[in-house]
Short mmCIF file of C-alpha atoms in Angstrom, two decimals:
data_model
loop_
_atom_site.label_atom_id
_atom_site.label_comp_id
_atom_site.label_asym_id
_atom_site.label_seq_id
_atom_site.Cartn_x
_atom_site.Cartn_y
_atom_site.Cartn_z
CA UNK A 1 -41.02 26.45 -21.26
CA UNK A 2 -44.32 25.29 -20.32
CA UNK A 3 -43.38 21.63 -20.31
CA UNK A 4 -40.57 22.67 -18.12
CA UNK A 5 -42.69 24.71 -15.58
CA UNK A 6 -45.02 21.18 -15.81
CA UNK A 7 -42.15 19.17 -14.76
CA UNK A 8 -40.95 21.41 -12.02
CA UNK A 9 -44.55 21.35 -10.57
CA UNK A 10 -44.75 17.40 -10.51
CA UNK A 11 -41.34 17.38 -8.87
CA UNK A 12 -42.54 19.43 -5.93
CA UNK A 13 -45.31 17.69 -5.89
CA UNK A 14 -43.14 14.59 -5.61
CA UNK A 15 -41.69 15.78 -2.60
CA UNK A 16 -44.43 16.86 -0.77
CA UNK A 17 -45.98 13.41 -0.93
CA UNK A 18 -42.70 12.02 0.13
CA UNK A 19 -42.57 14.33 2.78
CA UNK A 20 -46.40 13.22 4.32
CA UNK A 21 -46.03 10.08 3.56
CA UNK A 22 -42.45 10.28 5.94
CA UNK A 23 -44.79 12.47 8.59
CA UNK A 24 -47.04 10.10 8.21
CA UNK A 25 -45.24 6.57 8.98
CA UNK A 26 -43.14 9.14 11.55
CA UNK A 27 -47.12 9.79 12.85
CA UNK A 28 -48.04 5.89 13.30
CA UNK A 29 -44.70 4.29 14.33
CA UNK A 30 -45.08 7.46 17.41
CA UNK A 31 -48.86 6.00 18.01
CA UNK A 32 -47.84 2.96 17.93
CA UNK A 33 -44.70 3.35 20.11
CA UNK A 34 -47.05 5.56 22.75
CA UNK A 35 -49.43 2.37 22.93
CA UNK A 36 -47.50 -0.68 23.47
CA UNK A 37 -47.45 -2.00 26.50
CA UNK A 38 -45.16 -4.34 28.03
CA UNK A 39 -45.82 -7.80 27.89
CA UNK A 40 -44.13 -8.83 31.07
CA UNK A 41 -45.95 -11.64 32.70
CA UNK A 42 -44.64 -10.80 35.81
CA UNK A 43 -42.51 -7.86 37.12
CA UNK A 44 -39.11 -7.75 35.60
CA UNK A 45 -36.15 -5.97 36.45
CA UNK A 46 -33.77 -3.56 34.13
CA UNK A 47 -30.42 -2.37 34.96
CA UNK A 48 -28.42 0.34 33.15
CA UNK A 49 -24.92 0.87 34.00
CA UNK A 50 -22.70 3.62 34.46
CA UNK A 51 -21.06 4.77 31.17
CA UNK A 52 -23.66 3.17 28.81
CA UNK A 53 -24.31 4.74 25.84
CA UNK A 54 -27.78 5.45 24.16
CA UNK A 55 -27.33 2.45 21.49
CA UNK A 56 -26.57 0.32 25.01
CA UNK A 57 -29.24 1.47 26.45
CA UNK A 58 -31.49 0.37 23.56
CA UNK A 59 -29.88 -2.74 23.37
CA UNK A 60 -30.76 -3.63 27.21
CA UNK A 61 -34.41 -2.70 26.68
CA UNK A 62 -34.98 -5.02 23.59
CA UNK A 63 -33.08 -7.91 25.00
CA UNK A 64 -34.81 -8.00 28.30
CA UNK A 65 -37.95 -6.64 27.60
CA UNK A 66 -38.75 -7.56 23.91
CA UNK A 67 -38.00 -6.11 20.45
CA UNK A 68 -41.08 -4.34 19.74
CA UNK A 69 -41.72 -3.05 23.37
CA UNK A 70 -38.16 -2.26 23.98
CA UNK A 71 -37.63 0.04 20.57
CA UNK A 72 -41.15 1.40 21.53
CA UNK A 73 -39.56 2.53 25.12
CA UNK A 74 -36.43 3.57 23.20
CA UNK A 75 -37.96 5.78 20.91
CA UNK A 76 -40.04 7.12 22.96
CA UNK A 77 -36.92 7.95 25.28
CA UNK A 78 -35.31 9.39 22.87
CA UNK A 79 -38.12 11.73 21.04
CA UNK A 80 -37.98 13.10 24.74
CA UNK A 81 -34.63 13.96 24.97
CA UNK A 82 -33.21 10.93 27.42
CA UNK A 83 -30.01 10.80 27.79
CA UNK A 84 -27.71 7.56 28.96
CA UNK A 85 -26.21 9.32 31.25
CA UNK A 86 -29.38 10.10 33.38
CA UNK A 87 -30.92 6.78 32.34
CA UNK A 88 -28.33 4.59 34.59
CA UNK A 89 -30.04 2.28 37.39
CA UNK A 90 -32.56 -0.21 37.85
CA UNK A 91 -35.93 -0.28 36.75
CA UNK A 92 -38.42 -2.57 37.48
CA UNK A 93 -40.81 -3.00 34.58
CA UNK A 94 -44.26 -3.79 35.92
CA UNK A 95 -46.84 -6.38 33.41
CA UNK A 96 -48.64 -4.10 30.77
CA UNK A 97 -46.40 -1.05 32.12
CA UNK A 98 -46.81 1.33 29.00
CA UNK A 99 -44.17 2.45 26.94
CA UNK A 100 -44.87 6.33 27.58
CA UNK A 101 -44.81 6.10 31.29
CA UNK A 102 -41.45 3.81 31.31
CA UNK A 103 -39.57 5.84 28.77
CA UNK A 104 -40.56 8.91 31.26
CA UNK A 105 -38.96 7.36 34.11
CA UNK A 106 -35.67 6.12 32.39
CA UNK A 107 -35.69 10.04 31.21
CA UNK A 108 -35.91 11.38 34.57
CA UNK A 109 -33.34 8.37 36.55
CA UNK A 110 -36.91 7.75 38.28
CA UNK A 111 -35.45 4.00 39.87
CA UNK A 112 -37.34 1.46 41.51
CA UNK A 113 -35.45 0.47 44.97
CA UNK A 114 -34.45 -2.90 45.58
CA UNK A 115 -35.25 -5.12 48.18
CA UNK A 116 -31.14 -5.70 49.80
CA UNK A 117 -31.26 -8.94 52.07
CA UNK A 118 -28.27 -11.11 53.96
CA UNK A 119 -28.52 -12.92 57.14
CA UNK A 120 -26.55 -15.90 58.09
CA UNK A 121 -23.03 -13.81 56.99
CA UNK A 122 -20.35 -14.22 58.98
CA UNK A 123 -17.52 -11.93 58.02
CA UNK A 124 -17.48 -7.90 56.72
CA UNK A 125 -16.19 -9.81 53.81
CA UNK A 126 -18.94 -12.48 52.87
CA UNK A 127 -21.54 -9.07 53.49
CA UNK A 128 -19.14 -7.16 50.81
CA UNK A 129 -19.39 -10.35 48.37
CA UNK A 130 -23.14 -9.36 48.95
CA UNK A 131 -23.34 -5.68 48.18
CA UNK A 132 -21.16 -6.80 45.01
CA UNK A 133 -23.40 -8.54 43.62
CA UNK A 134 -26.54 -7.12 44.31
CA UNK A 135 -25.64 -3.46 44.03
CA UNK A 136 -23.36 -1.27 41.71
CA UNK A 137 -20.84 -0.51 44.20
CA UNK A 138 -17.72 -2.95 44.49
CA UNK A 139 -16.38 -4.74 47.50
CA UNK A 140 -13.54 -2.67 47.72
CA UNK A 141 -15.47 0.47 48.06
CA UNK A 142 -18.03 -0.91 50.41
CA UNK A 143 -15.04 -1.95 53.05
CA UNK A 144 -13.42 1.68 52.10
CA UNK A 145 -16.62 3.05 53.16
CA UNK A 146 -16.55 0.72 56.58
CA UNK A 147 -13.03 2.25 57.30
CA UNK A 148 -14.18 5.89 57.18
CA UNK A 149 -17.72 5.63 58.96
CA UNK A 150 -17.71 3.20 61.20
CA UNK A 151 -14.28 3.87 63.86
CA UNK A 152 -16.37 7.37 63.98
CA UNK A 153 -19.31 5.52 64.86
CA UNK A 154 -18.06 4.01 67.86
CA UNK A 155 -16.40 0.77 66.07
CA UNK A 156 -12.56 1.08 67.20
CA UNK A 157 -10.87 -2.04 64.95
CA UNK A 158 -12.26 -4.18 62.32
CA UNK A 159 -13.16 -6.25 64.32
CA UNK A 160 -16.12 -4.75 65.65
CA UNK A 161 -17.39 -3.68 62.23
CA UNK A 162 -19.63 -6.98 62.26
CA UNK A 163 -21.66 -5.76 65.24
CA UNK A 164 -22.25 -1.95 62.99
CA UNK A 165 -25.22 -4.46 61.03
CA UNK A 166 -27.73 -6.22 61.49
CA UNK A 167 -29.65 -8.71 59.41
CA UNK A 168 -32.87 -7.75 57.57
CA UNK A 169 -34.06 -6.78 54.44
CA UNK A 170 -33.38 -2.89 53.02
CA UNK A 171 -34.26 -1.04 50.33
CA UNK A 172 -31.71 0.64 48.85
CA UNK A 173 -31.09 2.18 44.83
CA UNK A 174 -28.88 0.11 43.02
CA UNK A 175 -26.73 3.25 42.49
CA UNK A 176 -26.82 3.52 45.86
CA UNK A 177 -22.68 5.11 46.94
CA UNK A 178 -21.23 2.37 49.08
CA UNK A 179 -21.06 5.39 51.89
CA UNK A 180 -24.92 5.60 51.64
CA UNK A 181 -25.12 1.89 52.37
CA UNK A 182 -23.04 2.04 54.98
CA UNK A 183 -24.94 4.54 56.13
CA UNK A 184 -27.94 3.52 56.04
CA UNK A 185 -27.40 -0.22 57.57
CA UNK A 186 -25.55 1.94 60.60
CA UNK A 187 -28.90 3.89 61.13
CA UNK A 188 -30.82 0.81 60.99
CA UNK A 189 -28.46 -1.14 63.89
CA UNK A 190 -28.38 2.45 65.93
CA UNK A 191 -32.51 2.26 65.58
CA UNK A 192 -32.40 -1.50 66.70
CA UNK A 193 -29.86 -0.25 69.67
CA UNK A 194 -32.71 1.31 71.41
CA UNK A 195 -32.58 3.13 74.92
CA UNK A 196 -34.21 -0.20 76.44
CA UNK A 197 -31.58 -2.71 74.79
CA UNK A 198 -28.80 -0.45 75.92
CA UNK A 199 -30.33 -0.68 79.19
CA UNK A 200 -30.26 -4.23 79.57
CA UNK A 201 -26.76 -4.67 78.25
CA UNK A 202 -25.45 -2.16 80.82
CA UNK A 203 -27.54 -4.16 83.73
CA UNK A 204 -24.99 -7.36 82.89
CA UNK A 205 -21.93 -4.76 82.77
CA UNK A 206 -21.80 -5.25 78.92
CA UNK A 207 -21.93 -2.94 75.72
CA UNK A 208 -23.73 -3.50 72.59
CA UNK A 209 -20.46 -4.63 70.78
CA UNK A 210 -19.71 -7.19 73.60
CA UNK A 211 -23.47 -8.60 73.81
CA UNK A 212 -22.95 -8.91 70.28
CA UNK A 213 -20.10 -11.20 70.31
CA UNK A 214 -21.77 -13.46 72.86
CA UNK A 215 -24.60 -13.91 70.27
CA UNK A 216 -22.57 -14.26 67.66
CA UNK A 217 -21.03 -17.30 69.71
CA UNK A 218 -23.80 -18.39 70.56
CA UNK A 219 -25.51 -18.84 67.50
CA UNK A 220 -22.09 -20.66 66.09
CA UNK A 221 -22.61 -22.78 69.13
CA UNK A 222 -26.41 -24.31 68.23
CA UNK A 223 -29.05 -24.74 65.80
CA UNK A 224 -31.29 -24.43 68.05
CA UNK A 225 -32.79 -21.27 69.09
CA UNK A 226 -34.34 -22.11 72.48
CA UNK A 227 -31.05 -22.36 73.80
CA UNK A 228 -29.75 -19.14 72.79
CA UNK A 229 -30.40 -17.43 76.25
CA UNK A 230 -28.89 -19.82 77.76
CA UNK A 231 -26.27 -20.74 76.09
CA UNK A 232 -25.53 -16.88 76.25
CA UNK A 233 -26.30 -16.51 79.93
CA UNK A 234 -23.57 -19.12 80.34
CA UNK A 235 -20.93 -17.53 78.94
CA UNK A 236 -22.01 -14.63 80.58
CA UNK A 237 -21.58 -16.32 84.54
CA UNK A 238 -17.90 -17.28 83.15
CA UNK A 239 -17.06 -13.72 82.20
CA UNK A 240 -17.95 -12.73 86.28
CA UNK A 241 -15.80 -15.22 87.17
CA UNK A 242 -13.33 -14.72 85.72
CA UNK A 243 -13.06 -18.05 83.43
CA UNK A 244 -12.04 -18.16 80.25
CA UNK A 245 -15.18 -19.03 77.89
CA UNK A 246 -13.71 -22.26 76.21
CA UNK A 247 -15.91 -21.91 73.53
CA UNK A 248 -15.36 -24.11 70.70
CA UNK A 249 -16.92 -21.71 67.74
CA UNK A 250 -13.86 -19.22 68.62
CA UNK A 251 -11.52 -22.12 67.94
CA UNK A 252 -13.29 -22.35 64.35
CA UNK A 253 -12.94 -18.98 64.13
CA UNK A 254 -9.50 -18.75 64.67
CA UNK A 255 -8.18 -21.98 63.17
CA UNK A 256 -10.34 -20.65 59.80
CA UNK A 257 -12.77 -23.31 59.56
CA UNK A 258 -16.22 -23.38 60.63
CA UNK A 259 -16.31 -26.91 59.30
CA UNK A 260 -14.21 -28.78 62.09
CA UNK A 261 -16.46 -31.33 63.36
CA UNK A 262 -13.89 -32.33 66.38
CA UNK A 263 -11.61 -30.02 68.10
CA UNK A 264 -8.41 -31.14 68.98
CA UNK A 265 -5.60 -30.63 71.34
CA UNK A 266 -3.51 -28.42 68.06
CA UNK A 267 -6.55 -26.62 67.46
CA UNK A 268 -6.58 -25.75 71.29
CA UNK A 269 -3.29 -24.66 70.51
CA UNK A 270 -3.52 -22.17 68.15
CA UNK A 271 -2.48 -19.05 68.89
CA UNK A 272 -4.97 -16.18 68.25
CA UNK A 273 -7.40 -13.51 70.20
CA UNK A 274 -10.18 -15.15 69.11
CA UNK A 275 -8.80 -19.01 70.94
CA UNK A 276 -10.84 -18.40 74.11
CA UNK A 277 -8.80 -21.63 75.59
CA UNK A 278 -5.98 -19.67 75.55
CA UNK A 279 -7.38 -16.30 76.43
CA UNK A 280 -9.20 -14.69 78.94
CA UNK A 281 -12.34 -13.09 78.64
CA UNK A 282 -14.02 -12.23 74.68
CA UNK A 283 -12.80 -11.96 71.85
CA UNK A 284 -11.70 -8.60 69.95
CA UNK A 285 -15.14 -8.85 68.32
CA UNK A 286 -18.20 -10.90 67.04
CA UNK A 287 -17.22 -14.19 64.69
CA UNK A 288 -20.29 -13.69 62.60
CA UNK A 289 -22.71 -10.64 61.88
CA UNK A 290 -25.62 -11.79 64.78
CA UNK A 291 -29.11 -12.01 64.26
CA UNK A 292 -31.78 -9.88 66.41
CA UNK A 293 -33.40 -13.03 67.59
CA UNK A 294 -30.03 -14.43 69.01
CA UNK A 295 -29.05 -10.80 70.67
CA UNK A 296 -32.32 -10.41 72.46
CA UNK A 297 -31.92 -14.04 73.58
CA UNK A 298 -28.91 -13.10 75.28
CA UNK A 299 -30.07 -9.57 76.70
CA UNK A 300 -33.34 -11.29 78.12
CA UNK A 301 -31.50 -14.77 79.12
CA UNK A 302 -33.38 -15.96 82.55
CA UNK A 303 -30.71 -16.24 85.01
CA UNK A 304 -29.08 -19.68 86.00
CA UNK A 305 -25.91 -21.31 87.11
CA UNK A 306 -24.79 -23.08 84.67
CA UNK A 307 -21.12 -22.81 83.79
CA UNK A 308 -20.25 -25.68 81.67
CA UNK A 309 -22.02 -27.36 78.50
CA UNK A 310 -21.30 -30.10 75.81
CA UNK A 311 -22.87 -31.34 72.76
CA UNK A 312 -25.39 -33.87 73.69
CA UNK A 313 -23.96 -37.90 72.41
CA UNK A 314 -27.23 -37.84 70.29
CA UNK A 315 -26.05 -35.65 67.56
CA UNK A 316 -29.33 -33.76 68.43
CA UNK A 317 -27.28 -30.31 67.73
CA UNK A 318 -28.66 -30.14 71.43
CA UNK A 319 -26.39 -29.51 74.78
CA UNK A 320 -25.82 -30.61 77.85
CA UNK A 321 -25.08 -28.21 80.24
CA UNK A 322 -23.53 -28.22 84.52
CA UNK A 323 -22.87 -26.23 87.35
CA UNK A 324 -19.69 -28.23 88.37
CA UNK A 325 -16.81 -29.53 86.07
CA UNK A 326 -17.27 -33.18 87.69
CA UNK A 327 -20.89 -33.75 86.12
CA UNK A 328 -19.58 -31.46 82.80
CA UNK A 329 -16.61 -34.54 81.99
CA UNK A 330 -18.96 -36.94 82.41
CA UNK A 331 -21.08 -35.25 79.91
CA UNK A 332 -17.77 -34.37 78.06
CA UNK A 333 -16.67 -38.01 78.49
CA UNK A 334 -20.48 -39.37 76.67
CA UNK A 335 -19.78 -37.44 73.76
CA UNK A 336 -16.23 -38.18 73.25
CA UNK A 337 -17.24 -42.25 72.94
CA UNK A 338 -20.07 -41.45 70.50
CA UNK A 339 -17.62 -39.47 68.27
CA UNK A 340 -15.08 -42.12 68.52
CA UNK A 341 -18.23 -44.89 67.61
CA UNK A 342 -18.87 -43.12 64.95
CA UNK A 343 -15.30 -42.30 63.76
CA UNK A 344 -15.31 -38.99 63.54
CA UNK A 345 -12.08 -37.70 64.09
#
């Protein structure tokens, strides 16, 4: 009896060291999980998508943010009750960023915004390829989202849409809803729209979406920026008079290549809204989302008379520009020999 009681005691005793030896290791790998820090050189970026699961979420932390830091965030995650579902975004993991303080903010959906850039875009599609890649909303919900806000915003076709933006950098949550976006790059063109630009547009008889679409012309027309305001003055004086603006990026535009190096008599042709050979006035809307510096050129342009310009024969990416159609073909004539010397068809 005794030597059973004996046995019985050791066994118990048995598990109690088992059990503080398990509270123990529990004890150190939580001390040890509470005091790594990341080892990030420089900031890094996490993203956790929609519909991840816990092990998934694990799995992103060690693979792009170490083994031992990334189980460290995990279990620390965990231990606090983090769940996948709240956990989904994009983090941005600062050098020696502790494990605590991450894990908190991956339990809380505590993001860090993005910086969400384009310029030089020309269509509402190229700026959709954009948000697909850079933000979890799809292309198809971003246009979705252009179709219900923006005719309420003032934007009758799709073909305005590309004057409802304007290049710059934003900072937006990857998560962000593709109305939010929307949103929020219509609030920054309204704020750029201020009472003094709308001003000026109205003193030439224009509206924001039509000064638009000269810029956007204009800045298909040149590389160089110092002739923006004229350039857009220009076609400005042929809208009073009546002339159609013969402008060769609208050709581009319409024929479906920007590339064209010479127009021709087919791509005169071409039958579209956007051929301003063969219509009057501008087109439905802007060929390409415009930049701020090329819109202000054109709402501060200095007056002139100039009603006619052509490339300049020096390849330059420079223009010669007339008041009168005689001295405007013999510019026209120059650059027609120096494409033909240089056999560019």
């Amino acid at each position: 009896m005794a030597k059973t009681r004996h046995h019985k005691r050791k066994l118990r005793t048995g598990r109690v060291a088992v059990v503080a030896i398990a509270v123990t290791v529990a004890a150190l790998c939580a001390v040890v999980a509470y005091n790594a820090l990341s080892t990030c050189a420089t900031p890094c970026r996490i993203y956790i998508p929609r519909a991840s699961t816990a092990e998934a979420v694990k799995d992103t932390l060690c693979s792009n943010l170490g083994e031992s830091y990334g189980a460290a965030v995990y279990r620390l995650w965990r231990w606090q009750g983090g769940e996948a579902q709240v956990a989904v975004g994009s983090y941005e993991v600062t050098a020696s960023e502790s494990a605590l303080r991450l894990s908190r903010r991956l339990k809380t959906g505590r993001q860090t915004p993005l910086r969400f850039t384009f310029n030089n875009v020309r269509t509402i599609g190229e700026l959709a390829d954009i948000v697909d890649c850079k933000l979890m909303c799809g292309k198809a919900d971003f246009i979705a989202a252009c179709d219900s806000l923006l005719p309420a915003a003032g934007f009758s076709s799709r073909e305005q849409y590309p004057a409802a933006f304007v290049p710059d950098t934003y900072e937006l949550y990857w998560t962000a809803s593709a109305s939010t976006v929307v949103s929020k790059l219509l609030a920054a063109r309204n704020a750029f729209w201020n009472d003094e630009r709308r001003a000026q547009a109205s003193s030439m008889g224009l509206t924001p979406v039509q000064v638009v679409t000269i810029a956007s012309i204009v800045e298909e027309e040149t590389a160089c920026s110092d002739e923006y305001g004229m350039i857009g003055r220009l076609y400005i004086n042929r809208v009073r008079r009546g002339m159609k603006l013969q402008a060769d990026p609208t050709v581009k535009y319409a024929v479906g290549d920007f590339g064209l190096r010479r127009i021709t008599g087919a791509h005169l042709r071409v039958q579209s809204p956007y051929n301003t050979y063969q219509v009057a006035g501008l087109p439905p809307g802007p060929i390409r989302i415009a930049s701020p510096r090329s819109i202000n050129a054109v709402l501060t342009a200095a007056e002139h008379s100039y009603l006619y310009m052509c490339a300049k024969e020096d390849f330059s990416g420079r223009h010669n520009f007339a008041s009168d159609y005689a001295t405007h073909c013999r510019n026209a004539a120059a650059y027609q020999r120096a494409l033909d010397h240089r056999g560019i068809k």
